[in-house]
XYZ file of C-alpha atoms in Angstrom:
643
model
C 73.800 92.627 75.386
C 76.548 94.640 73.253
C 78.304 92.420 71.167
C 81.879 92.134 71.730
C 84.993 92.204 69.202
C 88.425 90.741 68.220
C 90.973 93.383 69.108
C 93.102 94.500 65.769
C 96.276 92.048 66.026
C 98.779 95.210 64.928
C 101.727 93.008 66.229
C 101.273 89.538 65.214
C 102.973 86.795 67.128
C 105.837 85.346 65.847
C 109.400 83.348 66.406
C 112.669 83.820 65.468
C 114.002 80.350 64.635
C 112.141 77.714 62.473
C 111.542 75.065 64.628
C 110.151 77.611 67.649
C 113.509 76.633 69.470
C 112.797 73.068 69.725
C 116.663 72.388 68.492
C 117.877 74.374 71.723
C 120.754 73.066 73.810
C 118.458 72.428 77.010
C 121.602 73.428 79.258
C 122.226 76.439 77.402
C 118.837 77.354 77.802
C 119.070 77.675 81.346
C 122.241 79.417 81.430
C 120.452 82.620 79.116
C 117.209 82.400 81.079
C 119.772 83.226 84.215
C 121.377 85.504 82.285
C 118.353 87.356 81.660
C 117.101 87.230 84.835
C 120.756 88.278 86.494
C 120.908 91.138 84.059
C 116.983 92.208 84.647
C 117.968 92.553 88.046
C 121.130 94.202 87.497
C 119.603 96.270 85.964
C 116.399 97.329 88.655
C 119.577 97.075 90.980
C 121.007 99.931 89.358
C 117.821 102.504 89.190
C 116.941 101.627 92.982
C 120.302 102.759 93.455
C 120.786 106.265 91.939
C 117.826 107.316 91.389
C 116.474 109.992 93.862
C 112.711 110.490 94.292
C 110.590 108.388 97.149
C 108.298 106.435 94.458
C 111.014 105.238 92.867
C 113.814 104.394 95.148
C 112.321 103.823 98.204
C 108.726 102.615 97.254
C 110.178 100.852 94.711
C 107.337 101.261 92.075
C 109.011 99.954 88.619
C 109.809 97.119 86.486
C 112.311 96.402 84.370
C 111.785 93.863 81.673
C 114.007 92.452 78.948
C 112.368 91.750 74.678
C 113.625 90.136 71.936
C 113.668 91.931 68.693
C 110.059 90.689 67.968
C 109.069 92.642 71.199
C 107.930 89.332 72.973
C 108.447 89.874 76.559
C 111.327 87.077 78.130
C 111.586 87.507 81.210
C 108.981 85.885 83.827
C 110.040 87.809 87.320
C 107.667 90.963 86.630
C 105.337 92.613 84.485
C 106.610 95.555 82.019
C 105.400 97.887 79.401
C 105.362 97.087 75.884
C 108.291 98.042 73.175
C 105.262 97.759 70.556
C 104.779 101.773 70.559
C 108.461 102.439 69.553
C 108.719 99.961 67.146
C 105.724 101.096 65.542
C 107.139 104.911 65.268
C 110.825 104.317 64.772
C 111.996 101.753 62.275
C 114.162 99.073 63.974
C 116.301 98.849 61.021
C 117.023 102.858 61.805
C 118.274 102.115 65.662
C 121.833 102.993 66.634
C 123.892 101.963 69.239
C 123.346 104.453 72.310
C 119.569 104.968 71.366
C 117.096 105.795 74.276
C 113.584 105.666 73.478
C 110.440 107.343 75.769
C 107.243 107.302 75.874
C 104.446 107.714 78.632
C 101.025 108.785 76.076
C 98.335 106.468 77.586
C 96.824 106.427 74.240
C 99.644 105.866 72.036
C 101.402 103.049 73.801
C 99.348 100.080 72.897
C 98.089 99.614 75.986
C 101.314 99.204 77.829
C 101.191 102.636 79.793
C 98.127 102.846 82.339
C 98.497 106.570 83.286
C 100.511 109.567 82.800
C 103.071 109.031 85.872
C 104.228 106.162 84.425
C 107.229 107.045 82.389
C 108.706 104.324 80.026
C 112.693 104.142 78.892
C 113.476 101.816 76.323
C 116.750 100.672 75.095
C 117.503 98.666 71.747
C 120.322 95.725 72.242
C 122.438 95.409 69.409
C 124.976 92.813 68.172
C 127.485 92.008 65.363
C 125.654 89.890 62.060
C 127.709 89.356 59.086
C 129.804 92.280 59.509
C 127.199 95.072 60.866
C 125.434 95.502 63.965
C 121.943 94.563 64.278
C 119.480 94.679 66.838
C 118.308 91.355 68.656
C 116.702 93.021 72.047
C 115.441 95.409 74.193
C 115.710 96.747 77.660
C 112.772 98.505 79.558
C 112.077 100.391 82.372
C 108.920 101.574 83.348
C 107.475 103.317 87.014
C 105.187 105.426 88.865
C 106.853 108.999 88.849
C 106.430 112.036 91.535
C 105.166 114.458 89.053
C 103.970 115.198 85.254
C 102.570 118.413 85.871
C 98.482 118.310 85.346
C 96.175 119.940 87.467
C 97.382 118.690 91.614
C 100.377 118.083 92.813
C 101.434 114.110 92.006
C 99.617 114.233 88.290
C 96.644 112.435 89.628
C 93.524 114.476 89.499
C 90.523 112.378 91.424
C 88.037 114.569 89.610
C 89.766 115.248 86.279
C 87.145 114.651 82.952
C 89.934 114.740 80.484
C 93.165 113.479 79.774
C 94.749 116.940 79.625
C 93.904 117.544 83.221
C 96.378 114.946 84.143
C 99.620 116.052 82.931
C 102.359 116.288 80.015
C 101.397 113.519 77.580
C 104.693 112.436 75.352
C 104.785 109.932 72.523
C 107.220 107.708 71.525
C 110.019 110.285 71.189
C 114.097 109.262 71.018
C 115.350 110.735 74.697
C 119.008 110.286 73.902
C 120.849 109.891 70.013
C 123.258 107.434 69.507
C 124.391 108.403 73.306
C 123.851 112.526 73.392
C 120.904 113.008 75.113
C 118.105 115.771 73.918
C 118.014 118.306 76.421
C 114.989 120.171 74.588
C 112.990 117.268 75.503
C 114.302 117.290 79.057
C 113.794 120.563 79.401
C 110.108 120.512 78.677
C 109.405 117.309 80.792
C 110.930 118.834 83.815
C 109.371 122.692 82.962
C 106.006 121.095 83.812
C 107.117 119.037 86.751
C 106.434 120.094 90.043
C 109.527 117.712 91.420
C 112.002 119.205 88.544
C 115.104 117.750 90.486
C 113.809 114.326 91.352
C 112.427 113.650 87.621
C 115.727 114.420 85.932
C 117.767 112.158 88.152
C 115.260 108.958 87.637
C 115.265 109.499 84.392
C 119.335 109.746 84.308
C 118.993 106.617 86.221
C 116.041 104.690 84.483
C 118.434 105.655 80.914
C 121.898 104.901 82.532
C 120.401 101.347 84.214
C 119.119 100.261 80.321
C 121.795 101.740 78.591
C 124.250 99.535 81.015
C 121.634 96.077 80.477
C 121.715 96.221 76.913
C 125.648 96.301 76.884
C 125.149 93.238 79.189
C 122.915 91.510 76.757
C 124.695 92.544 73.680
C 127.897 90.283 75.632
C 125.641 87.668 76.047
C 125.033 87.386 71.749
C 128.809 88.265 71.464
C 129.765 85.162 73.709
C 126.994 82.268 72.214
C 126.248 83.820 68.698
C 123.204 85.796 67.517
C 121.468 82.587 66.084
C 122.194 80.577 69.311
C 120.937 82.916 71.527
C 117.855 83.253 69.676
C 117.200 79.821 69.623
C 117.609 80.083 73.391
C 114.451 83.019 73.789
C 112.457 80.768 71.756
C 112.577 77.573 73.564
C 111.941 80.050 77.184
C 109.245 81.698 75.407
C 107.878 77.739 74.063
C 108.517 76.389 77.234
C 106.142 78.778 78.880
C 102.971 77.813 76.539
C 103.670 74.239 76.910
C 103.646 74.643 80.890
C 100.995 76.651 81.095
C 98.807 74.191 78.220
C 99.786 71.150 80.675
C 99.814 72.443 84.299
C 96.775 75.274 83.850
C 94.599 75.063 80.804
C 94.369 71.353 82.072
C 92.883 72.464 84.994
C 89.832 74.415 83.953
C 87.243 72.138 82.419
C 85.558 73.150 78.999
C 82.911 75.105 78.772
C 81.782 78.627 79.750
C 80.933 80.741 82.898
C 80.477 84.377 83.371
C 81.288 86.973 86.346
C 81.583 90.043 87.436
C 82.333 93.105 90.115
C 82.342 96.825 90.415
C 84.430 99.391 90.762
C 82.517 102.235 93.040
C 83.083 105.565 92.050
C 84.781 107.760 89.366
C 85.042 110.789 91.721
C 82.815 112.580 89.321
C 79.658 110.832 89.470
C 78.219 109.464 92.945
C 79.088 106.458 93.554
C 77.572 103.666 91.853
C 78.381 100.148 89.984
C 80.728 100.614 87.071
C 80.794 96.779 85.858
C 83.528 94.890 84.953
C 82.217 91.243 83.333
C 84.505 88.519 81.894
C 82.517 85.547 80.072
C 85.008 82.964 80.092
C 85.001 80.016 77.482
C 88.060 76.777 78.095
C 87.385 75.619 74.682
C 88.307 72.080 74.126
C 91.518 70.091 71.198
C 88.583 69.946 68.920
C 88.409 73.733 68.372
C 89.568 74.571 65.049
C 91.837 77.608 66.915
C 93.053 75.432 69.252
C 92.715 74.720 72.941
C 92.512 78.076 75.119
C 90.832 80.345 77.407
C 88.864 83.047 75.755
C 87.777 86.017 77.912
C 85.066 88.176 76.741
C 84.384 91.871 78.137
C 81.342 92.555 76.744
C 79.000 93.683 79.673
C 81.526 96.155 80.912
C 80.099 99.906 81.635
C 80.711 102.477 79.640
C 83.617 104.597 79.955
C 83.348 106.583 83.526
C 83.621 110.516 83.106
C 86.315 110.323 85.957
C 89.956 108.806 85.864
C 89.102 105.392 86.327
C 89.052 104.546 82.635
C 91.675 101.986 81.111
C 93.240 101.474 77.121
C 92.909 97.574 77.394
C 92.015 96.605 73.831
C 94.949 97.673 71.885
C 97.839 95.145 70.466
C 95.036 92.421 70.641
C 94.896 93.053 74.789
C 99.099 91.735 74.785
C 99.729 94.068 78.015
C 96.124 92.854 78.940
C 97.153 89.608 78.859
C 100.186 89.425 80.611
C 99.000 91.659 83.457
C 96.053 88.978 83.806
C 97.836 85.748 83.685
C 99.242 85.743 87.298
C 96.201 84.830 88.694
C 95.840 81.717 86.100
C 98.928 80.016 88.230
C 96.731 79.764 91.531
C 95.853 76.664 89.511
C 98.788 75.398 89.764
C 99.457 72.138 91.850
C 101.320 73.293 94.421
C 102.514 76.765 95.835
C 105.669 76.318 95.694
C 105.610 75.026 91.936
C 103.196 78.599 91.014
C 106.227 80.597 92.546
C 108.067 78.758 89.428
C 106.020 79.412 87.000
C 106.716 82.911 84.690
C 104.566 84.594 82.869
C 106.649 85.661 79.418
C 105.111 85.794 75.971
C 104.457 82.104 76.175
C 101.157 83.113 77.779
C 99.811 84.626 74.769
C 99.215 82.265 72.494
C 96.964 80.083 75.322
C 94.566 83.521 75.959
C 92.039 85.381 73.562
C 90.448 88.641 74.539
C 87.498 90.267 73.220
C 86.540 93.131 73.737
C 83.199 94.934 73.431
C 82.771 98.266 71.086
C 85.047 101.693 71.966
C 83.642 103.498 74.559
C 83.750 101.625 77.401
C 85.799 101.302 80.711
C 87.898 99.197 78.942
C 88.078 100.706 75.572
C 87.793 104.457 76.214
C 88.008 106.720 74.027
C 90.614 109.953 74.342
C 90.557 112.417 75.981
C 88.460 110.063 78.578
C 91.036 110.533 81.920
C 92.950 107.291 83.001
C 94.495 108.547 86.213
C 92.892 105.785 88.421
C 92.655 103.200 85.825
C 93.930 101.231 88.736
C 90.072 100.541 89.983
C 89.950 98.686 86.285
C 92.908 96.856 85.736
C 92.759 95.465 89.462
C 89.432 94.657 89.220
C 89.923 92.615 86.605
C 92.520 90.307 87.957
C 89.336 89.760 90.983
C 86.804 89.215 88.157
C 89.401 86.598 86.590
C 89.797 84.652 89.700
C 86.047 84.550 90.710
C 84.700 83.149 87.393
C 87.878 80.732 87.482
C 86.470 80.145 91.023
C 83.038 78.761 89.346
C 85.086 76.682 87.254
C 86.854 75.156 89.176
C 84.743 74.675 92.332
C 86.740 77.537 94.430
C 89.799 76.465 94.337
C 90.631 79.915 93.469
C 91.572 82.247 96.665
C 89.150 85.355 97.643
C 89.717 88.620 96.559
C 92.793 91.463 96.918
C 92.605 95.236 96.246
C 96.701 95.541 97.566
C 97.468 98.681 96.126
C 96.080 102.455 96.530
C 97.864 105.841 96.631
C 97.737 107.852 99.769
C 99.826 110.908 100.696
C 100.810 114.270 101.894
C 101.748 117.948 100.654
C 102.914 121.403 101.353
C 105.228 123.479 102.522
C 107.693 122.123 105.471
C 109.048 123.879 108.189
C 112.114 125.245 106.805
C 109.482 127.085 103.753
C 110.171 124.247 101.356
C 107.372 122.915 99.334
C 107.272 119.049 99.250
C 105.619 115.679 98.146
C 105.826 112.424 99.965
C 103.349 109.707 98.695
C 103.264 105.877 99.116
C 101.449 102.808 97.190
C 100.009 101.170 100.553
C 98.841 97.698 99.661
C 96.634 95.412 101.663
C 95.807 91.541 102.145
C 95.738 88.788 100.046
C 92.690 86.784 99.747
C 91.959 83.460 101.556
C 93.011 80.393 99.324
C 91.185 77.124 99.974
C 94.476 75.333 101.482
C 96.059 78.412 103.805
C 95.417 82.095 104.649
C 96.217 85.269 102.373
C 99.394 87.174 103.285
C 99.579 90.545 105.452
C 100.179 93.904 103.666
C 101.490 92.305 100.558
C 101.890 95.182 97.849
C 100.227 94.316 94.014
C 103.352 95.698 92.441
C 106.277 93.030 93.046
C 109.245 94.006 94.966
C 107.053 97.284 95.868
C 106.884 99.077 99.927
C 105.616 100.806 102.337
C 107.830 103.961 102.811
C 110.520 103.441 106.142
C 109.335 105.740 108.352
C 112.950 106.919 109.309
C 113.554 108.171 105.615
C 109.999 109.855 105.972
C 110.355 111.137 109.285
C 113.962 112.859 108.261
C 112.450 114.449 105.091
C 108.735 115.236 105.706
C 106.830 117.447 108.227
C 105.252 114.684 110.157
C 105.612 111.683 112.912
C 104.981 108.308 112.242
C 102.619 107.524 115.487
C 102.004 103.752 115.024
C 101.962 101.208 111.943
C 100.831 98.104 111.877
C 98.170 95.230 110.337
C 94.478 96.267 110.760
C 92.971 94.187 113.522
C 89.473 92.115 112.148
C 90.173 93.602 108.658
C 90.611 90.217 106.789
C 87.799 88.310 105.869
C 86.189 85.933 108.019
C 86.416 81.979 106.864
C 88.066 78.891 107.137
C 90.501 80.116 105.503
C 91.053 83.874 106.849
C 91.878 87.151 104.583
C 95.112 88.547 104.884
C 95.527 91.892 106.913
C 95.429 95.544 105.819
C 97.556 98.075 107.312
C 96.818 101.052 109.555
C 99.090 103.667 109.869
C 98.821 106.990 111.550
C 100.432 110.275 110.454
C 100.831 113.322 113.046
C 101.225 116.371 111.156
C 103.645 118.806 112.180
C 102.780 121.509 109.676
C 99.585 122.787 107.488
C 99.044 119.777 104.877
C 97.025 118.908 102.368
C 96.027 114.956 102.009
C 95.312 113.293 99.140
C 94.128 109.885 98.197
C 93.199 107.553 95.450
C 91.826 104.865 96.239
C 88.959 102.226 95.837
C 86.979 99.303 97.798
C 85.699 102.250 100.423
C 82.336 100.958 100.028
C 82.419 97.582 97.830
C 84.990 95.198 100.364
C 86.724 92.349 99.006
C 84.507 89.799 98.304
C 85.024 86.322 99.963
C 84.305 83.091 98.395
C 82.935 79.880 99.173
C 81.212 80.592 102.191
C 83.956 83.402 103.344
C 82.791 86.756 104.057
C 84.313 89.994 102.534
C 86.897 92.196 104.478
C 86.929 95.409 106.111
C 87.356 98.170 103.059
C 89.317 100.903 102.866
C 89.224 104.398 105.328
C 90.715 107.427 105.976
C 90.443 109.468 109.170
C 91.503 112.961 109.924
C 91.700 113.649 113.910
C 90.520 110.488 115.331
C 89.099 110.808 118.472
C 89.574 114.783 118.444
C 87.403 117.328 117.934
C 87.832 118.033 114.107
C 87.130 113.485 113.214
C 85.793 113.238 109.915
C 86.016 110.622 106.982
C 87.852 111.628 103.747
C 86.621 110.153 101.067
C 88.829 107.749 98.973
C 89.186 110.081 95.908
C 90.628 113.439 97.704
C 93.296 116.160 96.059
C 93.390 117.909 98.918
C 91.913 117.556 102.119
C 93.195 120.481 104.661
C 94.888 118.933 107.544
C 96.058 121.188 110.361
C 99.538 120.744 112.172
C 98.706 118.298 115.045
C 95.887 116.580 113.802
C 96.487 112.841 113.355
C 95.703 110.860 109.705
C 94.326 107.528 110.627
C 94.952 105.065 107.484
C 93.210 101.758 106.983
C 93.706 99.652 104.246
C 91.350 96.805 103.204
C 91.511 93.031 103.982
C 91.442 90.201 101.750
C 88.312 88.284 101.538
C 88.029 85.015 103.620
C 87.306 81.634 101.867
C 85.003 78.843 102.924
C 82.908 78.977 106.119
C 84.107 80.838 109.112
C 82.831 78.589 111.137
C 84.676 75.848 109.902
C 88.295 77.489 111.173
C 89.969 75.303 113.737
C 89.229 77.451 116.878
C 92.422 76.921 118.007
C 93.721 78.938 114.723
C 91.384 81.784 116.324
C 92.676 81.689 119.631
C 96.100 82.055 118.107
C 94.741 85.019 115.522
C 93.582 87.057 118.702
C 96.599 86.223 120.447
C 98.915 88.077 117.961
C 96.415 90.883 117.600
C 94.896 90.063 114.356
C 91.766 89.444 115.271
C 89.902 90.984 118.428
C 87.731 89.083 120.912
C 84.547 90.063 119.624
C 85.783 88.741 116.332
C 86.372 85.945 117.786
C 82.628 85.576 118.875
C 80.498 87.275 115.958
C 82.794 85.856 113.007
C 83.902 82.634 114.315
C 82.038 81.836 117.002
C 84.286 81.179 119.421
C 84.082 81.523 122.996
C 87.190 82.590 124.477
C 88.260 81.389 127.748
C 90.993 83.054 129.594
C 93.414 85.780 128.887
C 97.368 86.823 127.783
C 99.562 83.208 127.985
C 96.239 81.606 129.214
C 94.206 82.619 126.357
C 92.070 79.826 124.989
C 88.430 78.424 124.118
C 85.526 76.405 125.452
C 84.879 73.315 122.926
C 81.321 72.375 123.873
C 80.196 76.241 123.976
C 81.974 76.777 120.546
C 80.143 73.514 119.273
C 76.674 74.390 120.706
C 76.954 78.451 119.123
C 78.149 77.563 116.490
C 75.176 74.926 115.372
C 72.880 77.835 116.747
C 74.473 80.043 114.552
C 74.398 77.246 111.709
C 70.421 76.403 112.786
C 69.808 80.384 111.950
C 70.843 80.590 108.493
C 69.824 77.932 106.989
C 70.704 76.933 103.727
C 72.426 79.276 100.714
C 73.517 79.104 97.104
C 75.058 82.440 97.064
C 78.836 81.777 96.129
C 80.342 85.123 96.666
C 79.886 87.784 99.398
C 80.592 90.993 98.757
C 79.977 92.662 101.889
C 77.585 95.052 103.530
C 78.671 98.061 101.230
C 77.166 96.070 97.790
C 73.525 96.756 99.051
C 74.081 100.594 99.570
C 74.785 100.429 95.607
C 72.506 97.535 94.070
C 69.587 99.328 95.469
C 69.041 96.903 98.628
C 70.165 93.414 96.487
C 72.249 91.239 98.889
C 73.992 89.953 95.979
C 74.279 90.016 91.754
C 72.777 87.155 89.836
C 75.865 85.974 88.431
C 76.884 85.483 92.340
C 74.822 82.663 92.666
C 76.878 79.165 91.848
């Protein structure tokens, strides 16, 4: 095993006040926290209303965040990028009102940007201190944009072997100087984009919205005073730390566990197991560095030739800590309490990260490509959930894979070039108390593109959009279902896909079975029927052909033979489970049809008893589905899958 290392801490965690906000008025803390949430929401609403690209305006694949002058994230409604690279390259004391900073360079983002289409805008917030204006915080927005150049439309070449193929790299620059836009920089960026008008409009929307947010936050400081507001900031973050220590960390026993999962392909090499491993250690109160969770990524595979790498080991892994922390919320006492828990900078002191040396999937060396880094950072969410499931006796959800990019591009019926991309979701994992959710998106508030909009703008017809029947992993609590979407092209086009989980399914846990994998078929049932690889840049599609997209279903939780037969009957009636699935997956013998659909209790009990006797007792805690054997030399499970 390769020895792990601690990432260098370039921006130490600190506080604004000597008492970490413990002396702040608790009523005022609530007012300030509510104001921050309101400002963040107002910024995002302004971007959504004034941007132009479908990915930002309609799919809502962007986030806003509010940070204090120590670069700590204050808001907890969604994740965001980092201010760290801006503060690294531009001294805070030299910033001026009206400045707007911009970057998208993955390797110079301190881990906050994963691939080049994610463009980040940062605006400093000012307030009067001792007769002078001083930076007191930052408003930031970053989102996935249509095109930033590179080898293919959309700037996500699936076979890239270098970041230079993926588009225009921009290190932190000053895009607006004291309210004056840098027209030269904007011209360079739009000239490199295949969609220059929408890119220019999106950047204008984001800059204007963040400047508006900076004014709103400045008003909060003017109203209550800098010292008072900063004390509230400390209190907000400290409260998060203490809440997670008391309500979440306390649910994890002291000890060490290990688990791993895999990306299945990188677009260059043949499909293989690209390992992502976490060794989780929960320390006790006697530990000299305190109670915390240590996540050690030793055992992660070498960096891939293709674009599935993620730069996670910068700034002490602070972005990755906040990215993974929402998984910990599943340990809350109730689902309602889980929804109340924010993920802000307060989670950072409770998580220690140890990275392997440079040259792995999580510690790639420049200029390794990164455009499909979702295969790593989304998988890590599942790896953390899996290793926690081993630690807490299975009281964690099964797996989900709820993001992939699909789209078409070409020339429309009027002879104009177009690009349509969509971030389709999938099913979430079954939980120890409930089924998974259908067709969710891992990006908060994101959504599929409205049919009315796409049909009016692009040369295709949405023949149908539904849940994909039988896609959710069977279990006592079933996995959520993915999408099934049919597009009929009205003009010749090219189809693109950046997706994983087409071989390896979303795993089931504690007796639950894996969900169905991702699949794209062109011309299903027609003379030219063909399955498209999950990583595809330019699959030709003829006018009149249909593209059928089926996204992943979540894994199941618990033995499917323990599922209430009445719920199986309901799922068949709701067209979530097929009649064959009811019998084959759940051992339920149906009777009748339509409104009279029911089940034979005696026959169901006999069939389930027969199935239990046939399979015997097993020690495997995770089910990876039949695709795992294809990449693992016929093995049914990994060594770490045993409880």
